[in-house]
Amino acid sequence: MAEKKMAPIVSVKVMSFNIAHGLGMDGTVDLEKTASVIEDSCAGIIALQEVDRHFSARSSFVDQVDWLSRRLGMHAAFGATLDLEPEAPDMPRPQYGNAILSKYPIKYFENHLLRQVITPIGHNEQRGILKAVIEVKGSYISVYNTHLAFKDEELEVSINELLDIAGNDRFPRIIAGDFNAAPDHIQMKKMKKEFSDVFLKMKRGDAYTYPASYKNEAAGELLKPVTRIDYIFMDDEFDVAQTAVMDTAVSDHLPILADLIVMKTKKLTEQPTVSELQKA
């Protein structure tokens, strides 16, 4: 596969959003509201967590990946972390996990299930990392999307696996998701040794994302997010031009955005094969 030494500057807007299967702070599920927030963001690549696919009555058994993909006119990839047996042979498998939506072609994707840690109460929820290789204006980037556990022992194992999986990628890398850990957590410090936190790069430490703003009727006050557990990381082949947190009540998390510029990517003169993308 031939490569040129130089490529035109490529920019892309990235979003990370835990959508809580479309459940808003008002207690109702409305996927159209979720889609409208994504649409208003003008993001080109969106990492979504807590996405249902025929999962249960809580989301009306809707394939939310397909619905959002069609509604927004985007390519989609999905990685199930829960994959259950259907109630009847002719029914689709109930699934739940992470999704990546993209205005740009998704050339390859794969789902990595992370090792589960046994605790005194047994196994915790299965976690995973969804990787997608995306072609943006002739250049290729790798996007990793994850939703990690908040227990320290499990988070440590998952972060080590995440760094190992993303460590040998040949394309510029973005890692996004709900890490369930504050920026000063030891495991987040480990992440920041290998990747740049886009908000800290812009000298913003106030990008609180959880819980989303809501009106406490009893107290008569509007409660605001108090912690930051949602992140977008980039490697040194990117620069960041702008970041933002969107204020919305369509989920219990706030979506985050970053305008990224690919600084060192090599433009491909030939389409890589599936085998080559698997090795990326």
PDB file of C-alpha atoms in Angstrom:
ATOM      1  CA  MET A   1       0.000   0.000   0.000  1.00  0.00           C
ATOM      2  CA  ALA A   2       1.663   3.213  -1.191  1.00  0.00           C
ATOM      3  CA  GLU A   3       1.726   6.332   0.952  1.00  0.00           C
ATOM      4  CA  LYS A   4       2.557   9.961   0.306  1.00  0.00           C
ATOM      5  CA  LYS A   5       4.749  11.798   2.771  1.00  0.00           C
ATOM      6  CA  MET A   6       2.445  14.797   3.007  1.00  0.00           C
ATOM      7  CA  ALA A   7      -1.312  15.140   3.173  1.00  0.00           C
ATOM      8  CA  PRO A   8      -3.721  18.069   3.268  1.00  0.00           C
ATOM      9  CA  ILE A   9      -4.856  19.236   6.684  1.00  0.00           C
ATOM     10  CA  VAL A  10      -7.854  17.240   7.833  1.00  0.00           C
ATOM     11  CA  SER A  11     -10.221  18.492  10.534  1.00  0.00           C
ATOM     12  CA  VAL A  12     -13.097  16.685  12.177  1.00  0.00           C
ATOM     13  CA  LYS A  13     -15.571  17.400  14.977  1.00  0.00           C
ATOM     14  CA  VAL A  14     -15.863  14.545  17.463  1.00  0.00           C
ATOM     15  CA  MET A  15     -18.590  13.945  20.057  1.00  0.00           C
ATOM     16  CA  SER A  16     -18.757  11.563  23.006  1.00  0.00           C
ATOM     17  CA  PHE A  17     -22.207  11.008  24.504  1.00  0.00           C
ATOM     18  CA  ASN A  18     -23.614   8.489  26.955  1.00  0.00           C
ATOM     19  CA  ILE A  19     -27.227   8.528  25.775  1.00  0.00           C
ATOM     20  CA  ALA A  20     -28.683   6.271  28.518  1.00  0.00           C
ATOM     21  CA  HIS A  21     -30.785   4.506  25.805  1.00  0.00           C
ATOM     22  CA  GLY A  22     -32.545   7.843  25.185  1.00  0.00           C
ATOM     23  CA  LEU A  23     -33.782   8.241  28.761  1.00  0.00           C
ATOM     24  CA  GLY A  24     -34.004  11.928  29.633  1.00  0.00           C
ATOM     25  CA  MET A  25     -33.835  13.613  33.008  1.00  0.00           C
ATOM     26  CA  ASP A  26     -37.623  13.905  32.833  1.00  0.00           C
ATOM     27  CA  GLY A  27     -37.893  10.111  33.050  1.00  0.00           C
ATOM     28  CA  THR A  28     -39.102   9.567  29.474  1.00  0.00           C
ATOM     29  CA  VAL A  29     -37.350   7.824  26.580  1.00  0.00           C
ATOM     30  CA  ASP A  30     -37.301   9.993  23.450  1.00  0.00           C
ATOM     31  CA  LEU A  31     -34.688   9.018  20.881  1.00  0.00           C
ATOM     32  CA  GLU A  32     -35.734  11.886  18.607  1.00  0.00           C
ATOM     33  CA  LYS A  33     -34.501  14.324  21.252  1.00  0.00           C
ATOM     34  CA  THR A  34     -31.206  12.436  21.357  1.00  0.00           C
ATOM     35  CA  ALA A  35     -30.929  12.647  17.559  1.00  0.00           C
ATOM     36  CA  SER A  36     -31.695  16.371  17.597  1.00  0.00           C
ATOM     37  CA  VAL A  37     -28.854  17.043  20.053  1.00  0.00           C
ATOM     38  CA  ILE A  38     -26.430  15.087  17.872  1.00  0.00           C
ATOM     39  CA  GLU A  39     -27.686  16.914  14.782  1.00  0.00           C
ATOM     40  CA  ASP A  40     -27.333  20.330  16.441  1.00  0.00           C
ATOM     41  CA  SER A  41     -23.736  19.551  17.412  1.00  0.00           C
ATOM     42  CA  CYS A  42     -22.661  19.254  13.742  1.00  0.00           C
ATOM     43  CA  ALA A  43     -20.259  16.505  14.831  1.00  0.00           C
ATOM     44  CA  GLY A  44     -18.861  14.275  12.110  1.00  0.00           C
ATOM     45  CA  ILE A  45     -17.864  11.359  14.356  1.00  0.00           C
ATOM     46  CA  ILE A  46     -19.964  10.420  17.376  1.00  0.00           C
ATOM     47  CA  ALA A  47     -19.062   7.904  20.081  1.00  0.00           C
ATOM     48  CA  LEU A  48     -22.215   6.760  21.882  1.00  0.00           C
ATOM     49  CA  GLN A  49     -22.469   4.676  25.047  1.00  0.00           C
ATOM     50  CA  GLU A  50     -25.429   2.832  26.598  1.00  0.00           C
ATOM     51  CA  VAL A  51     -27.132   2.104  23.299  1.00  0.00           C
ATOM     52  CA  ASP A  52     -29.941  -0.494  23.067  1.00  0.00           C
ATOM     53  CA  ARG A  53     -30.536  -2.846  20.179  1.00  0.00           C
ATOM     54  CA  HIS A  54     -33.837  -4.759  20.528  1.00  0.00           C
ATOM     55  CA  PHE A  55     -32.879  -4.808  24.198  1.00  0.00           C
ATOM     56  CA  SER A  56     -36.078  -4.573  26.208  1.00  0.00           C
ATOM     57  CA  ALA A  57     -39.367  -2.797  26.766  1.00  0.00           C
ATOM     58  CA  ARG A  58     -37.496   0.121  28.336  1.00  0.00           C
ATOM     59  CA  SER A  59     -36.590   1.272  24.811  1.00  0.00           C
ATOM     60  CA  SER A  60     -39.554  -0.376  23.050  1.00  0.00           C
ATOM     61  CA  PHE A  61     -37.240  -3.078  21.631  1.00  0.00           C
ATOM     62  CA  VAL A  62     -36.021  -0.544  19.048  1.00  0.00           C
ATOM     63  CA  ASP A  63     -32.735  -1.079  17.205  1.00  0.00           C
ATOM     64  CA  GLN A  64     -31.389   2.295  18.298  1.00  0.00           C
ATOM     65  CA  VAL A  65     -28.238   1.972  16.184  1.00  0.00           C
ATOM     66  CA  ASP A  66     -30.194   1.518  12.976  1.00  0.00           C
ATOM     67  CA  TRP A  67     -32.757   4.157  13.975  1.00  0.00           C
ATOM     68  CA  LEU A  68     -30.138   6.826  14.702  1.00  0.00           C
ATOM     69  CA  SER A  69     -28.123   5.912  11.613  1.00  0.00           C
ATOM     70  CA  ARG A  70     -31.160   6.338   9.372  1.00  0.00           C
ATOM     71  CA  ARG A  71     -32.452   9.424  11.146  1.00  0.00           C
ATOM     72  CA  LEU A  72     -29.094  11.218  10.925  1.00  0.00           C
ATOM     73  CA  GLY A  73     -27.972   9.799   7.585  1.00  0.00           C
ATOM     74  CA  MET A  74     -24.747   8.442   9.032  1.00  0.00           C
ATOM     75  CA  HIS A  75     -22.669   5.305   8.806  1.00  0.00           C
ATOM     76  CA  ALA A  76     -22.790   3.185  11.957  1.00  0.00           C
ATOM     77  CA  ALA A  77     -20.805   0.559  13.846  1.00  0.00           C
ATOM     78  CA  PHE A  78     -21.929  -1.258  16.985  1.00  0.00           C
ATOM     79  CA  GLY A  79     -20.183  -3.292  19.648  1.00  0.00           C
ATOM     80  CA  ALA A  80     -22.387  -5.274  22.021  1.00  0.00           C
ATOM     81  CA  THR A  81     -21.242  -5.686  25.601  1.00  0.00           C
ATOM     82  CA  LEU A  82     -24.443  -7.468  26.571  1.00  0.00           C
ATOM     83  CA  ASP A  83     -25.641 -10.005  23.987  1.00  0.00           C
ATOM     84  CA  LEU A  84     -28.555 -12.067  25.240  1.00  0.00           C
ATOM     85  CA  GLU A  85     -30.525 -15.034  23.961  1.00  0.00           C
ATOM     86  CA  PRO A  86     -33.858 -14.022  22.385  1.00  0.00           C
ATOM     87  CA  GLU A  87     -37.110 -15.161  23.951  1.00  0.00           C
ATOM     88  CA  ALA A  88     -38.068 -16.932  20.712  1.00  0.00           C
ATOM     89  CA  PRO A  89     -35.995 -18.251  17.770  1.00  0.00           C
ATOM     90  CA  ASP A  90     -37.529 -15.773  15.330  1.00  0.00           C
ATOM     91  CA  MET A  91     -36.751 -12.738  17.507  1.00  0.00           C
ATOM     92  CA  PRO A  92     -33.556 -10.626  17.253  1.00  0.00           C
ATOM     93  CA  ARG A  93     -30.930 -10.926  19.975  1.00  0.00           C
ATOM     94  CA  PRO A  94     -31.322  -8.304  22.737  1.00  0.00           C
ATOM     95  CA  GLN A  95     -28.105  -6.279  22.772  1.00  0.00           C
ATOM     96  CA  TYR A  96     -26.663  -3.292  24.602  1.00  0.00           C
ATOM     97  CA  GLY A  97     -23.330  -1.546  24.178  1.00  0.00           C
ATOM     98  CA  ASN A  98     -21.360   1.125  22.340  1.00  0.00           C
ATOM     99  CA  ALA A  99     -21.932   2.643  18.901  1.00  0.00           C
ATOM    100  CA  ILE A 100     -20.001   4.909  16.555  1.00  0.00           C
ATOM    101  CA  LEU A 101     -21.835   7.108  14.064  1.00  0.00           C
ATOM    102  CA  SER A 102     -19.931   8.839  11.278  1.00  0.00           C
ATOM    103  CA  LYS A 103     -20.602  11.197   8.404  1.00  0.00           C
ATOM    104  CA  TYR A 104     -17.527   9.605   6.833  1.00  0.00           C
ATOM    105  CA  PRO A 105     -17.158   6.013   5.593  1.00  0.00           C
ATOM    106  CA  ILE A 106     -16.401   3.434   8.264  1.00  0.00           C
ATOM    107  CA  LYS A 107     -13.923   1.154   6.525  1.00  0.00           C
ATOM    108  CA  TYR A 108     -13.535  -1.426   9.285  1.00  0.00           C
ATOM    109  CA  PHE A 109     -14.661  -2.006  12.852  1.00  0.00           C
ATOM    110  CA  GLU A 110     -14.161  -4.570  15.586  1.00  0.00           C
ATOM    111  CA  ASN A 111     -15.392  -5.013  19.140  1.00  0.00           C
ATOM    112  CA  HIS A 112     -13.090  -5.989  22.004  1.00  0.00           C
ATOM    113  CA  LEU A 113     -14.650  -7.460  25.137  1.00  0.00           C
ATOM    114  CA  LEU A 114     -12.630  -6.541  28.206  1.00  0.00           C
ATOM    115  CA  ARG A 115     -11.630  -8.994  30.882  1.00  0.00           C
ATOM    116  CA  GLN A 116     -14.115  -9.170  33.725  1.00  0.00           C
ATOM    117  CA  VAL A 117     -12.843  -8.893  37.277  1.00  0.00           C
ATOM    118  CA  ILE A 118     -14.264 -11.233  39.893  1.00  0.00           C
ATOM    119  CA  THR A 119     -15.336  -9.439  43.067  1.00  0.00           C
ATOM    120  CA  PRO A 120     -16.946 -10.740  46.284  1.00  0.00           C
ATOM    121  CA  ILE A 121     -20.353 -10.366  44.601  1.00  0.00           C
ATOM    122  CA  GLY A 122     -19.269 -12.128  41.411  1.00  0.00           C
ATOM    123  CA  HIS A 123     -18.651 -10.809  37.903  1.00  0.00           C
ATOM    124  CA  ASN A 124     -19.437  -7.195  37.118  1.00  0.00           C
ATOM    125  CA  GLU A 125     -21.130  -5.991  33.931  1.00  0.00           C
ATOM    126  CA  GLN A 126     -19.274  -6.921  30.775  1.00  0.00           C
ATOM    127  CA  ARG A 127     -17.406  -3.941  29.313  1.00  0.00           C
ATOM    128  CA  GLY A 128     -15.922  -3.420  25.865  1.00  0.00           C
ATOM    129  CA  ILE A 129     -14.053  -1.212  23.429  1.00  0.00           C
ATOM    130  CA  LEU A 130     -15.415  -0.567  19.949  1.00  0.00           C
ATOM    131  CA  LYS A 131     -12.787   0.370  17.368  1.00  0.00           C
ATOM    132  CA  ALA A 132     -13.598   1.879  13.961  1.00  0.00           C
ATOM    133  CA  VAL A 133     -11.227   2.887  11.177  1.00  0.00           C
ATOM    134  CA  ILE A 134     -12.780   5.874   9.428  1.00  0.00           C
ATOM    135  CA  GLU A 135     -11.795   7.520   6.149  1.00  0.00           C
ATOM    136  CA  VAL A 136     -11.957  11.301   6.501  1.00  0.00           C
ATOM    137  CA  LYS A 137     -11.321  13.142   3.247  1.00  0.00           C
ATOM    138  CA  GLY A 138      -8.875  10.524   2.019  1.00  0.00           C
ATOM    139  CA  SER A 139      -7.062  10.082   5.324  1.00  0.00           C
ATOM    140  CA  TYR A 140      -7.604   7.307   7.842  1.00  0.00           C
ATOM    141  CA  ILE A 141      -8.089   7.650  11.586  1.00  0.00           C
ATOM    142  CA  SER A 142      -8.846   5.103  14.295  1.00  0.00           C
ATOM    143  CA  VAL A 143     -11.606   5.831  16.800  1.00  0.00           C
ATOM    144  CA  TYR A 144     -11.985   3.882  20.042  1.00  0.00           C
ATOM    145  CA  ASN A 145     -15.209   4.109  22.029  1.00  0.00           C
ATOM    146  CA  THR A 146     -15.648   2.660  25.504  1.00  0.00           C
ATOM    147  CA  HIS A 147     -17.773   2.650  28.655  1.00  0.00           C
ATOM    148  CA  LEU A 148     -15.771   1.505  31.678  1.00  0.00           C
ATOM    149  CA  ALA A 149     -16.663   0.377  35.203  1.00  0.00           C
ATOM    150  CA  PHE A 150     -16.245   2.616  38.234  1.00  0.00           C
ATOM    151  CA  LYS A 151     -14.730   0.014  40.589  1.00  0.00           C
ATOM    152  CA  ASP A 152     -11.012   0.641  41.014  1.00  0.00           C
ATOM    153  CA  GLU A 153      -9.783  -2.910  40.480  1.00  0.00           C
ATOM    154  CA  GLU A 154     -11.827  -3.354  37.300  1.00  0.00           C
ATOM    155  CA  LEU A 155     -10.961   0.089  35.966  1.00  0.00           C
ATOM    156  CA  GLU A 156      -7.254  -0.651  36.349  1.00  0.00           C
ATOM    157  CA  VAL A 157      -7.541  -3.849  34.314  1.00  0.00           C
ATOM    158  CA  SER A 158      -9.665  -2.136  31.643  1.00  0.00           C
ATOM    159  CA  ILE A 159      -7.338   0.858  31.248  1.00  0.00           C
ATOM    160  CA  ASN A 160      -4.351  -1.458  30.834  1.00  0.00           C
ATOM    161  CA  GLU A 161      -6.214  -3.424  28.161  1.00  0.00           C
ATOM    162  CA  LEU A 162      -7.357  -0.242  26.409  1.00  0.00           C
ATOM    163  CA  LEU A 163      -3.804   1.112  26.232  1.00  0.00           C
ATOM    164  CA  ASP A 164      -2.565  -2.236  24.963  1.00  0.00           C
ATOM    165  CA  ILE A 165      -5.262  -2.499  22.254  1.00  0.00           C
ATOM    166  CA  ALA A 166      -4.708   1.070  21.026  1.00  0.00           C
ATOM    167  CA  GLY A 167      -0.953   0.955  21.454  1.00  0.00           C
ATOM    168  CA  ASN A 168       0.074  -0.463  18.083  1.00  0.00           C
ATOM    169  CA  ASP A 169      -2.311   1.383  15.777  1.00  0.00           C
ATOM    170  CA  ARG A 170      -0.788   2.744  12.576  1.00  0.00           C
ATOM    171  CA  PHE A 171      -3.368   5.507  12.124  1.00  0.00           C
ATOM    172  CA  PRO A 172      -3.958   8.665  14.216  1.00  0.00           C
ATOM    173  CA  ARG A 173      -5.982   7.669  17.287  1.00  0.00           C
ATOM    174  CA  ILE A 174      -8.957   9.119  19.137  1.00  0.00           C
ATOM    175  CA  ILE A 175     -10.264   7.497  22.330  1.00  0.00           C
ATOM    176  CA  ALA A 176     -13.651   8.613  23.637  1.00  0.00           C
ATOM    177  CA  GLY A 177     -16.186   7.459  26.145  1.00  0.00           C
ATOM    178  CA  ASP A 178     -17.601   7.269  29.634  1.00  0.00           C
ATOM    179  CA  PHE A 179     -14.703   6.275  31.908  1.00  0.00           C
ATOM    180  CA  ASN A 180     -16.640   6.530  35.185  1.00  0.00           C
ATOM    181  CA  ALA A 181     -13.627   8.196  36.817  1.00  0.00           C
ATOM    182  CA  ALA A 182     -12.732  11.777  37.679  1.00  0.00           C
ATOM    183  CA  PRO A 183      -9.647  13.429  36.102  1.00  0.00           C
ATOM    184  CA  ASP A 184      -7.551  13.029  39.264  1.00  0.00           C
ATOM    185  CA  HIS A 185      -8.116   9.248  39.431  1.00  0.00           C
ATOM    186  CA  ILE A 186      -4.861   7.305  39.183  1.00  0.00           C
ATOM    187  CA  GLN A 187      -6.091   5.406  36.118  1.00  0.00           C
ATOM    188  CA  MET A 188      -6.987   8.639  34.311  1.00  0.00           C
ATOM    189  CA  LYS A 189      -3.498   9.923  35.084  1.00  0.00           C
ATOM    190  CA  LYS A 190      -2.211   6.766  33.403  1.00  0.00           C
ATOM    191  CA  MET A 191      -4.314   7.551  30.326  1.00  0.00           C
ATOM    192  CA  LYS A 192      -2.949  11.099  30.205  1.00  0.00           C
ATOM    193  CA  LYS A 193       0.631   9.814  30.092  1.00  0.00           C
ATOM    194  CA  GLU A 194      -0.122   8.197  26.726  1.00  0.00           C
ATOM    195  CA  PHE A 195      -2.834  10.459  25.272  1.00  0.00           C
ATOM    196  CA  SER A 196      -3.865  14.094  25.548  1.00  0.00           C
ATOM    197  CA  ASP A 197      -7.125  15.007  27.260  1.00  0.00           C
ATOM    198  CA  VAL A 198      -8.594  17.510  24.784  1.00  0.00           C
ATOM    199  CA  PHE A 199     -10.172  19.673  27.490  1.00  0.00           C
ATOM    200  CA  LEU A 200      -6.946  19.961  29.474  1.00  0.00           C
ATOM    201  CA  LYS A 201      -5.148  20.727  26.222  1.00  0.00           C
ATOM    202  CA  MET A 202      -7.452  23.739  25.951  1.00  0.00           C
ATOM    203  CA  LYS A 203      -6.803  24.536  29.653  1.00  0.00           C
ATOM    204  CA  ARG A 204     -10.377  23.631  30.581  1.00  0.00           C
ATOM    205  CA  GLY A 205     -10.725  21.619  33.751  1.00  0.00           C
ATOM    206  CA  ASP A 206     -14.373  22.530  34.294  1.00  0.00           C
ATOM    207  CA  ALA A 207     -15.943  20.286  31.669  1.00  0.00           C
ATOM    208  CA  TYR A 208     -18.350  18.634  34.094  1.00  0.00           C
ATOM    209  CA  THR A 209     -20.631  16.085  32.476  1.00  0.00           C
ATOM    210  CA  TYR A 210     -22.471  14.229  35.233  1.00  0.00           C
ATOM    211  CA  PRO A 211     -25.214  14.325  36.286  1.00  0.00           C
ATOM    212  CA  ALA A 212     -26.933  16.439  33.660  1.00  0.00           C
ATOM    213  CA  SER A 213     -28.653  19.613  34.853  1.00  0.00           C
ATOM    214  CA  TYR A 214     -32.093  19.106  36.338  1.00  0.00           C
ATOM    215  CA  LYS A 215     -34.661  21.042  38.315  1.00  0.00           C
ATOM    216  CA  ASN A 216     -35.056  19.950  41.926  1.00  0.00           C
ATOM    217  CA  GLU A 217     -38.684  20.846  42.430  1.00  0.00           C
ATOM    218  CA  ALA A 218     -38.598  20.228  46.186  1.00  0.00           C
ATOM    219  CA  ALA A 219     -35.646  22.561  46.709  1.00  0.00           C
ATOM    220  CA  GLY A 220     -36.714  24.939  43.978  1.00  0.00           C
ATOM    221  CA  GLU A 221     -33.277  25.048  42.418  1.00  0.00           C
ATOM    222  CA  LEU A 222     -31.460  23.968  39.265  1.00  0.00           C
ATOM    223  CA  LEU A 223     -28.779  21.392  40.019  1.00  0.00           C
ATOM    224  CA  LYS A 224     -25.697  21.355  37.800  1.00  0.00           C
ATOM    225  CA  PRO A 225     -23.153  18.635  36.962  1.00  0.00           C
ATOM    226  CA  VAL A 226     -20.577  18.096  39.696  1.00  0.00           C
ATOM    227  CA  THR A 227     -17.986  15.807  38.118  1.00  0.00           C
ATOM    228  CA  ARG A 228     -16.290  14.945  34.838  1.00  0.00           C
ATOM    229  CA  ILE A 229     -16.315  11.301  33.812  1.00  0.00           C
ATOM    230  CA  ASP A 230     -16.705  11.624  30.002  1.00  0.00           C
ATOM    231  CA  TYR A 231     -13.584  12.180  27.890  1.00  0.00           C
ATOM    232  CA  ILE A 232     -12.098  12.601  24.450  1.00  0.00           C
ATOM    233  CA  PHE A 233      -8.419  11.720  24.175  1.00  0.00           C
ATOM    234  CA  MET A 234      -6.125  12.154  21.176  1.00  0.00           C
ATOM    235  CA  ASP A 235      -2.598  11.096  20.317  1.00  0.00           C
ATOM    236  CA  ASP A 236       0.169  13.448  19.213  1.00  0.00           C
ATOM    237  CA  GLU A 237      -0.880  13.261  15.572  1.00  0.00           C
ATOM    238  CA  PHE A 238      -3.781  15.580  16.404  1.00  0.00           C
ATOM    239  CA  ASP A 239      -4.166  19.123  17.586  1.00  0.00           C
ATOM    240  CA  VAL A 240      -7.344  20.497  19.142  1.00  0.00           C
ATOM    241  CA  ALA A 241      -8.899  23.755  17.986  1.00  0.00           C
ATOM    242  CA  GLN A 242     -11.975  23.953  20.206  1.00  0.00           C
ATOM    243  CA  THR A 243     -13.914  22.032  22.869  1.00  0.00           C
ATOM    244  CA  ALA A 244     -17.430  22.324  24.242  1.00  0.00           C
ATOM    245  CA  VAL A 245     -19.915  20.737  26.638  1.00  0.00           C
ATOM    246  CA  MET A 246     -23.521  20.770  25.459  1.00  0.00           C
ATOM    247  CA  ASP A 247     -26.159  21.605  28.068  1.00  0.00           C
ATOM    248  CA  THR A 248     -29.078  19.235  27.576  1.00  0.00           C
ATOM    249  CA  ALA A 249     -31.405  17.073  29.641  1.00  0.00           C
ATOM    250  CA  VAL A 250     -31.948  14.278  27.092  1.00  0.00           C
ATOM    251  CA  SER A 251     -29.643  11.969  29.108  1.00  0.00           C
ATOM    252  CA  ASP A 252     -28.125  11.859  32.575  1.00  0.00           C
ATOM    253  CA  HIS A 253     -24.764  12.685  30.947  1.00  0.00           C
ATOM    254  CA  LEU A 254     -23.848  15.811  29.000  1.00  0.00           C
ATOM    255  CA  PRO A 255     -22.322  15.325  25.537  1.00  0.00           C
ATOM    256  CA  ILE A 256     -18.825  16.685  24.895  1.00  0.00           C
ATOM    257  CA  LEU A 257     -17.302  17.965  21.646  1.00  0.00           C
ATOM    258  CA  ALA A 258     -13.840  18.576  20.226  1.00  0.00           C
ATOM    259  CA  ASP A 259     -12.742  20.074  16.903  1.00  0.00           C
ATOM    260  CA  LEU A 260      -9.617  18.109  16.031  1.00  0.00           C
ATOM    261  CA  ILE A 261      -7.010  18.675  13.350  1.00  0.00           C
ATOM    262  CA  VAL A 262      -4.956  15.780  12.035  1.00  0.00           C
ATOM    263  CA  MET A 263      -1.375  17.045  11.999  1.00  0.00           C
ATOM    264  CA  LYS A 264       0.725  14.132  10.773  1.00  0.00           C
ATOM    265  CA  THR A 265      -1.539  11.826   8.826  1.00  0.00           C
ATOM    266  CA  LYS A 266      -0.331  10.246   5.605  1.00  0.00           C
ATOM    267  CA  LYS A 267      -2.713  10.288   2.680  1.00  0.00           C
ATOM    268  CA  LEU A 268      -3.146   6.867   1.131  1.00  0.00           C
ATOM    269  CA  THR A 269      -2.799   6.535  -2.620  1.00  0.00           C
ATOM    270  CA  GLU A 270      -4.322   3.050  -2.560  1.00  0.00           C
ATOM    271  CA  GLN A 271      -7.289   1.719  -0.580  1.00  0.00           C
ATOM    272  CA  PRO A 272      -6.032  -0.544   2.237  1.00  0.00           C
ATOM    273  CA  THR A 273      -7.282  -4.112   2.237  1.00  0.00           C
ATOM    274  CA  VAL A 274      -9.402  -5.528   5.047  1.00  0.00           C
ATOM    275  CA  SER A 275      -6.362  -7.488   6.210  1.00  0.00           C
ATOM    276  CA  GLU A 276      -4.303  -4.296   6.401  1.00  0.00           C
ATOM    277  CA  LEU A 277      -7.058  -2.516   8.343  1.00  0.00           C
ATOM    278  CA  GLN A 278      -7.226  -5.396  10.811  1.00  0.00           C
ATOM    279  CA  LYS A 279      -3.539  -4.868  11.522  1.00  0.00           C
ATOM    280  CA  ALA A 280      -3.936  -1.087  11.926  1.00  0.00           C
TER     281      ALA A 280
END
